[in-house]
XYZ file of C-alpha atoms in Angstrom:
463
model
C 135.789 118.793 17.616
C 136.395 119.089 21.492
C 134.949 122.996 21.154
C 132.178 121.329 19.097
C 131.526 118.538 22.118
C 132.263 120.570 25.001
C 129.457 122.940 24.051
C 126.446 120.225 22.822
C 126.955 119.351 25.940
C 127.275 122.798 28.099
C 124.240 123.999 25.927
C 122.604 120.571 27.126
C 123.484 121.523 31.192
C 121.867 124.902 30.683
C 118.617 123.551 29.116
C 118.625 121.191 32.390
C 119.021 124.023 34.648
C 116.805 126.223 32.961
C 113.827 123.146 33.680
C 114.812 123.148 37.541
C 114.167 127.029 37.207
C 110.459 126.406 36.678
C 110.309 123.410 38.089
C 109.326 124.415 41.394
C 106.294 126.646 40.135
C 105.135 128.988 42.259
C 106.552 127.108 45.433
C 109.594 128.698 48.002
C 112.069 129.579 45.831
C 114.770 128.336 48.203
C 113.788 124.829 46.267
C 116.132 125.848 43.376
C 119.164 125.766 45.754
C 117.735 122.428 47.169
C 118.042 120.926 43.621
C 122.201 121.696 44.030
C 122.333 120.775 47.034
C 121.336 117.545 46.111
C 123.768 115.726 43.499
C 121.716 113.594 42.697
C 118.661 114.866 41.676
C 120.549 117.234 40.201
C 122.072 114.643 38.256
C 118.935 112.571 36.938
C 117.270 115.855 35.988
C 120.270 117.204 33.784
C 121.575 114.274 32.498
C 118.776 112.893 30.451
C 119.321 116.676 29.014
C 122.288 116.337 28.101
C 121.777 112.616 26.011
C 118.909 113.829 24.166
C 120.789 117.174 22.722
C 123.651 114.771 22.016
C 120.814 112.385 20.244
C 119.943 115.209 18.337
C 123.316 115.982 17.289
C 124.441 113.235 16.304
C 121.180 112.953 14.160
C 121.524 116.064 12.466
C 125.463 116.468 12.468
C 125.124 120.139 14.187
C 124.787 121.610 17.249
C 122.236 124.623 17.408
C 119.068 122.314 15.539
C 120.114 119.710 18.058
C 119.656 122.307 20.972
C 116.235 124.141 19.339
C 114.783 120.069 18.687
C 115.918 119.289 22.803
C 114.631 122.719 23.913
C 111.253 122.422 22.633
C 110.531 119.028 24.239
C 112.288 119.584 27.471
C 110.852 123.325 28.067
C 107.494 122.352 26.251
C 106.841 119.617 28.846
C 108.577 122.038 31.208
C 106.020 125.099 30.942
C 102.927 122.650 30.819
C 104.283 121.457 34.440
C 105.146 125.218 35.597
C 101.359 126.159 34.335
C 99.940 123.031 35.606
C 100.994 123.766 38.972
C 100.125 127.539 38.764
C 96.388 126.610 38.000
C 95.549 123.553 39.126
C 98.408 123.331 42.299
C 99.377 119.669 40.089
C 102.282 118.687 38.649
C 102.535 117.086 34.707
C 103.443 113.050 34.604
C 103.102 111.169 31.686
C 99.471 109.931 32.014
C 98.856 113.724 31.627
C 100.769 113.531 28.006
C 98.233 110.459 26.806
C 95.384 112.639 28.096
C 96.066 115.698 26.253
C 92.917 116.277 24.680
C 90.961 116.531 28.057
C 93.397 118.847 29.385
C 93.738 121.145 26.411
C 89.799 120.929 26.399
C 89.470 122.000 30.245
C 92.545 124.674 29.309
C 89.782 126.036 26.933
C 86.532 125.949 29.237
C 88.456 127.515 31.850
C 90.037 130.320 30.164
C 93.117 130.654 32.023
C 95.814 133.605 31.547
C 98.449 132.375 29.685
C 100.340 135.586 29.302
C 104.154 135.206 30.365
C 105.661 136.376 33.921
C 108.946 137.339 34.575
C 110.725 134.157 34.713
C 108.828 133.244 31.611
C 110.609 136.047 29.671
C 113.528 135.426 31.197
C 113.906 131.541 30.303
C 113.152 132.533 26.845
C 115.629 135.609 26.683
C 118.430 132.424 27.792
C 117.040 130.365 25.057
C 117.119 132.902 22.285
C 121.071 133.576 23.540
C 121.878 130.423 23.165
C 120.865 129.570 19.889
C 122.453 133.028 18.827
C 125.815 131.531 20.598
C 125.715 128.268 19.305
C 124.572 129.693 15.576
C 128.062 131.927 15.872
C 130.530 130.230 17.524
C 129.882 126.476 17.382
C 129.780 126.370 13.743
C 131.172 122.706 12.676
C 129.261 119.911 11.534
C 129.754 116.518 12.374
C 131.035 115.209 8.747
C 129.813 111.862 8.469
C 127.087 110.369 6.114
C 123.521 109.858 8.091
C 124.124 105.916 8.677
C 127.324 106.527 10.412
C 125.774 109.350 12.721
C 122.311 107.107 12.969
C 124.775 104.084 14.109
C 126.207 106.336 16.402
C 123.039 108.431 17.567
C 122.756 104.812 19.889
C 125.513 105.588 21.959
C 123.321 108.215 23.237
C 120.320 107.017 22.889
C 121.279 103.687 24.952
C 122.823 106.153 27.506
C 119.091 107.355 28.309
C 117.790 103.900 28.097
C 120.632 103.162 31.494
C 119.287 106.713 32.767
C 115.837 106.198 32.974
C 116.754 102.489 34.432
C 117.533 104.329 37.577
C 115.021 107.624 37.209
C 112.148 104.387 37.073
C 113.658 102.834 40.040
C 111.479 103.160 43.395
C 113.999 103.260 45.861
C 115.603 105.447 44.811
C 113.237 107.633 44.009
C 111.945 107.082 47.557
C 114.660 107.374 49.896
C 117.844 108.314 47.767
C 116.600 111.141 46.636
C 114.072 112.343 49.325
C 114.589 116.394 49.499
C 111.997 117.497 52.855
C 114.015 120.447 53.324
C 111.615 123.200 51.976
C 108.317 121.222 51.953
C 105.731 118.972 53.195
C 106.411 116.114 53.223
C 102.773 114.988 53.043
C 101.742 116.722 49.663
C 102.241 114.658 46.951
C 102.670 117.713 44.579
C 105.324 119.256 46.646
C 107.304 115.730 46.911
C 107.022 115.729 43.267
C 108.541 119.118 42.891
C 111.642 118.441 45.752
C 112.835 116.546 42.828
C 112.463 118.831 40.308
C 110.847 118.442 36.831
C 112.513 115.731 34.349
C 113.418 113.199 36.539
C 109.952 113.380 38.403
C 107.927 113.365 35.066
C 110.356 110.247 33.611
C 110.044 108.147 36.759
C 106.186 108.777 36.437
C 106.074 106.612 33.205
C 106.759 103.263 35.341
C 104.673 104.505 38.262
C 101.630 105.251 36.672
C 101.733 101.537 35.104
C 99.223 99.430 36.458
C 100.293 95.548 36.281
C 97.987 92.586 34.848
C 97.362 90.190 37.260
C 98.440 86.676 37.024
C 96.452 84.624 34.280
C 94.521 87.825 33.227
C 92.622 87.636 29.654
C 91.016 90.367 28.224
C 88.409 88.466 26.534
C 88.094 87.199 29.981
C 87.211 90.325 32.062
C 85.301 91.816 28.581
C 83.249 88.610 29.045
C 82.833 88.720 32.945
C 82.096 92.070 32.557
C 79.418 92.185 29.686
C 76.947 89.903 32.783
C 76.598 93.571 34.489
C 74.191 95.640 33.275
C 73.807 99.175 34.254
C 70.592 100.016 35.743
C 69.185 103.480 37.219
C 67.732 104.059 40.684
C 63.835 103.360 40.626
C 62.120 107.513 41.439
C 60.318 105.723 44.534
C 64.120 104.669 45.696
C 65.558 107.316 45.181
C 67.262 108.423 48.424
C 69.750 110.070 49.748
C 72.625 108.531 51.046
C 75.538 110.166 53.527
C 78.979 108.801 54.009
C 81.062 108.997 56.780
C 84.757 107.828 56.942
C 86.013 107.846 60.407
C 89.670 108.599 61.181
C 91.468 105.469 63.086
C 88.087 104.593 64.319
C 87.741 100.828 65.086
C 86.299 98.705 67.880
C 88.468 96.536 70.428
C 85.714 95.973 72.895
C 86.358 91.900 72.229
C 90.131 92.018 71.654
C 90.516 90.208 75.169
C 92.969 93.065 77.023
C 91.941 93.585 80.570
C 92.436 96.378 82.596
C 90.710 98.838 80.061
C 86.599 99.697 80.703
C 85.492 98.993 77.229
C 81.851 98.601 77.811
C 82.142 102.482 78.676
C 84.432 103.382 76.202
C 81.914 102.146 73.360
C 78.836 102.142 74.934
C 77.064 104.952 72.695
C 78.803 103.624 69.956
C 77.044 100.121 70.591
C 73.957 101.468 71.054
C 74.131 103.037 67.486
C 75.023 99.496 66.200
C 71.951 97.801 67.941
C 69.345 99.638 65.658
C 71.850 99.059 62.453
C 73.063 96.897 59.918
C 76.490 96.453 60.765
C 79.645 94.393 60.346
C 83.323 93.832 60.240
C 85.237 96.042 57.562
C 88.628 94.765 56.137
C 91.038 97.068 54.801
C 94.548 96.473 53.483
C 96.424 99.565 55.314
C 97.152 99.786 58.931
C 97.779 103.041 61.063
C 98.088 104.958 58.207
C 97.091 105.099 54.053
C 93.652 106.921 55.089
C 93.546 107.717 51.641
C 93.388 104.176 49.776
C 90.370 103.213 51.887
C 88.571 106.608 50.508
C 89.466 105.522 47.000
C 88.440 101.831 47.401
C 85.337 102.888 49.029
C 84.368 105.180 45.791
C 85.358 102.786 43.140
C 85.343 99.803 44.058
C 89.004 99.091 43.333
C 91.470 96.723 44.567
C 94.459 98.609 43.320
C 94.522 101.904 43.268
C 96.246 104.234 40.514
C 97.235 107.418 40.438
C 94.525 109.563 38.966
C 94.786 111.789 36.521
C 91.730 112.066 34.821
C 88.063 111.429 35.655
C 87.483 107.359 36.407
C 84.323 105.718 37.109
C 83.357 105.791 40.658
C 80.003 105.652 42.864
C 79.672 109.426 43.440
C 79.446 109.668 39.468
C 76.828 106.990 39.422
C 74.853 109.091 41.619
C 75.489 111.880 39.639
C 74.014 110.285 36.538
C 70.780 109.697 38.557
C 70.055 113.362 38.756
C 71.491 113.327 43.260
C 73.384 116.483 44.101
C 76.414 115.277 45.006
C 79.353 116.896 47.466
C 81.370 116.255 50.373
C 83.683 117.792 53.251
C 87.154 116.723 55.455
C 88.268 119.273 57.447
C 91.765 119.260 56.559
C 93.696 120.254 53.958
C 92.640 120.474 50.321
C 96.208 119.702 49.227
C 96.543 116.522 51.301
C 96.899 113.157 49.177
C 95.889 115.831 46.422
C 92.034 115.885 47.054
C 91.558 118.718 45.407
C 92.126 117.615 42.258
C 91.431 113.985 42.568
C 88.174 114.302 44.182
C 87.000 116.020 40.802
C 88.182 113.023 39.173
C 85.856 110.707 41.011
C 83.148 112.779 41.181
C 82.759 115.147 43.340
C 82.459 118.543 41.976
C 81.763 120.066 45.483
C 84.389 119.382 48.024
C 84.564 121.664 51.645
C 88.116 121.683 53.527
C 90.299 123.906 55.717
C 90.486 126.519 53.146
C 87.480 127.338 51.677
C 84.976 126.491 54.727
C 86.571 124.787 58.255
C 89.066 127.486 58.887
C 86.053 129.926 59.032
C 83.872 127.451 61.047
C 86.513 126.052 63.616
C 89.602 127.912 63.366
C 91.897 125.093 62.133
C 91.107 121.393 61.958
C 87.539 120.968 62.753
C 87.001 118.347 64.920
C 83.955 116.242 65.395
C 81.457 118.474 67.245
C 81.761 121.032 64.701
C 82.163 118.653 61.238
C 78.865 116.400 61.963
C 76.608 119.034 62.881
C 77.575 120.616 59.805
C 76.869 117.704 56.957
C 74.005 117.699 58.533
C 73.583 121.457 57.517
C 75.635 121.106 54.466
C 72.848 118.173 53.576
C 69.719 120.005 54.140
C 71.182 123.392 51.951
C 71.955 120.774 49.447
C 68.583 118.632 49.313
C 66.410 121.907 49.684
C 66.752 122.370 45.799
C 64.905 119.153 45.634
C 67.119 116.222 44.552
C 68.530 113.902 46.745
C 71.996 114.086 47.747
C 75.389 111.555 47.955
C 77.398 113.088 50.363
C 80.907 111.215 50.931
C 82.861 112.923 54.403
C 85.785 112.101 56.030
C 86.612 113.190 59.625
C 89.968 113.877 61.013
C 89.052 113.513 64.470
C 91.314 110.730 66.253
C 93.725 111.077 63.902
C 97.061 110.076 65.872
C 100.047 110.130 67.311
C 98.628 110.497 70.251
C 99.292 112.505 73.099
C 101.746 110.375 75.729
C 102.513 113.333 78.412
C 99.000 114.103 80.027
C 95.455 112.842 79.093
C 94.020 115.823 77.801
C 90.128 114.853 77.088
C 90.193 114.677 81.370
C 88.239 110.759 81.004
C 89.907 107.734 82.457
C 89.386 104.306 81.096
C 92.127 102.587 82.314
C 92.795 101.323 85.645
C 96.124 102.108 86.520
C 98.351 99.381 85.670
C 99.823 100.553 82.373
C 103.164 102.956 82.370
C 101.990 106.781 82.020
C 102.567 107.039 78.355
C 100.302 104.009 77.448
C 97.766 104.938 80.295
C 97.578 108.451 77.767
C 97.689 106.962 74.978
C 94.624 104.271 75.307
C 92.594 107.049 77.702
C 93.093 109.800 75.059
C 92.456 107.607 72.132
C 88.731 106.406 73.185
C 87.811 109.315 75.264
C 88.202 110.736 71.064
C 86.033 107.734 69.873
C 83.611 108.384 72.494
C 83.174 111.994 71.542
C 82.905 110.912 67.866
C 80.126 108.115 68.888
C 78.443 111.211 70.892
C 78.539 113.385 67.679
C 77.295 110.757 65.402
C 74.546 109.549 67.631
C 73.409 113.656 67.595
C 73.859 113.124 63.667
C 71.655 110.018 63.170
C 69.060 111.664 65.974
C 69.225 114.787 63.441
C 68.175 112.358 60.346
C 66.021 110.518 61.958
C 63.826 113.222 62.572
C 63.531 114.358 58.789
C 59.986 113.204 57.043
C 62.212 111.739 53.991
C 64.434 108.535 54.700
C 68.061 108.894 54.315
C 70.434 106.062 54.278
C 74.209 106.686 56.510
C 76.430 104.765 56.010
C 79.700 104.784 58.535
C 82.915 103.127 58.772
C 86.434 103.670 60.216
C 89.623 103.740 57.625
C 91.987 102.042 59.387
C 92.981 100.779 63.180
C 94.926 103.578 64.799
């Protein structure tokens, strides 16, 4: 019986290991060796492994159906992730499981190659040995009638219930087991991934789960809700309307500091206000979380989930009223996962770093180069004759910002701050000016068009 247990659960640590092999896709390889490096994820990816080939064992009373049953779900859910992230640069969570018919549907419009690679062949080369192993060599059955093993298939069984306590707990999902070593830090695919496959995908059950509020009533919100009525755009209203999210961008003329010139600083940028509508925005992030103001902005939502499949939003309003709709930020498309969540909401037409600003600027395209061109990226769009929605965001005065010398050459401060600070507040609105400049250009630029257009610009956060 100890040969018997000994290798239920060696075949068990091998299916686990086999799952880390893919689950870095077609990341640095070097990720692998992270996974050992790091005992615990290497621990909460395995172990739930091992529990459900000892479930299945102790269902069926023998090893090798145990291992086939546990090596179908863990390497089915496995290869969806490893393909997922080959063709769409996203990793599988569970909300992707209760969408399956969308994906498999998209799988079939897009016709992707499903043929096996090398690794492929060589995860199912180990699985094929192992069930020959196990069929030879770990022969003996565990002789007792069903009842007894179903009584005791919840030894294992409340085993994973106590594993996935901890693979659903946030901190340590967030600190404990934080692996930077190989990746950024900043993609949320790639953080996924530092963490391999099955603990990732089992700790995305609880964080995809979005909380009722306090007293909340479905036949409340169905009956709130059934006051709104959907209504289209009149033709003779139809126009288009042009977005910009400004990075850090927010206005402390009347925060009461002296020493700074503020009426420079912001004088263009007042000016713009004067012939506006304008007001005070309130966000819930500070200095950071650029991408929950983005979200709220395009759906209207107080909470934000993590999306993985298309949700109602503005741009898909607009898109129902016959508007082209697109969009740019000239960073990259991987960042907060854009590229695949911008789809989602909407936006079928999306310019970054990769596929336009690395042409145009070089790198990051700042201001002076991103206005002028939704401006251009506007006119191509309306010249086949619908109007447009067009929902940017700059990067532009995005910080930390530089402390050592002032490097836009403009001084707004008069002296009686230390050096770093003196940088810091110089560099940061001699940035907002520049933007102001730019945007001034832009609305000059609209303004001289025969059809109206409607711009609409706010800043996602205080720097």
């Amino acid at each position: 019986m100890a040969w018997t247990l000994f290798w239920t659960a060696a075949s068990g640590v091998g299916l686990g290991l086999l799952s880390l092999l893919y689950a870095f896709g077609l990341y640095d390889r070097r990720l692998f060796g992270t996974y050992l490096r790091h005992p615990l994820i290497l621990l909460l990816n395995v172990l739930p492994v091992v529990l459900l080939v000892f479930l299945f064992y102790c269902l069926y009373g023998a090893v090798r159906p145990a291992f086939i049953t546990a090596a179908v779900i863990v390497m089915g859910f496995t290869l969806g992730d490893y393909y997922l992230l080959k063709f769409r640069d996203d990793p599988l969570m569970f909300a992707d499981v209760l969408n399956i018919k969308e994906a498999l549907s998209i799988t079939a419009k897009q016709k992707y190659d499903l043929t096996p690679d090398k690794r492929m062949l060589f995860g199912i080369a180990c699985l094929l040995l192992g069930v020959l192993f196990l069929s030879f060599f770990v022969k003996r059955r565990l002789a007792l009638p069903f009842r007894r093993r179903l009584a005791l298939a919840l030894i294992p069984a409340a085993a994973l219930g106590v594993t996935y306590h901890f693979c659903a707990d946030d901190a340590i999902y967030d600190t404990k087991t934080e692996n930077f070593d190989v990746i950024n830090r900043w993609s949320a695919t790639q953080v996924y991934i530092s963490k391999g496959f099955v603990y990732p995908f089992l700790h995305s059950i609880s964080a995809d789960k979005i909380e009722k509020p306090e007293g909340y009533r479905a036949a409340d919100a169905k009956e709130i809700l059934g006051g709104y009525v959907s209504e289209d755009i009149p033709a003779e209203k139809q126009i288009s309307v042009i977005t910009l999210q400004l990075e850090a961008f927010a206005d402390f003329s009347d925060c009461g500091v002296p020493g700074v010139d503020w009426e420079r600083a912001y004088e263009t940028y007042h000016g713009i206000l004067e012939e506006s509508f304008h007001g005070r925005l309130v966000d819930n992030i500070f200095a950071g979380g650029t991408i929950n103001t983005e979200r709220t902005f395009l759906t209207g939502f107080a909470e934000l989930e993590n999306f993985r499949k298309p949700v109602n939003s503005y741009a898909w309003y607009f898109a129902e009223q016959g508007y082209t709709v697109l969009g740019s930020h000239p960073c990259y498309e991987w960042f907060y996962n854009r590229e695949n969540v911008n789809s989602y909401l909407g936006i079928p037409t999306y310019y970054y770093l990769e596929n336009r600003y690395q042409d145009l600027a070089g790198g990051i395209a700042y201001d002076d180069i991103l206005l002028p061109d939704i401006f251009q990226l506007y006119q191509n769009a309306a010249a086949e004759g619908a109007p447009v929605f067009s929902f940017n965001v700059t990067y532009q005065g995005h910080g930390p910002y530089e402390t050592a010398e002032n490097i836009w050459g403009e001084v707004y401060t008069d002296g009686r701050f230390s050096t770093e600070t003196t940088n810091i507040v110089d560099n940061y609105l001699a940035s907002l000016r520049n933007t102001a400049e730019n945007l001034r250009t832009l609305l000059d630029q609209f303004a001289a068009l025969d059809e109206p257009v409607a711009v609409v610009i706010y800043g996602d956060h205080r720097p």
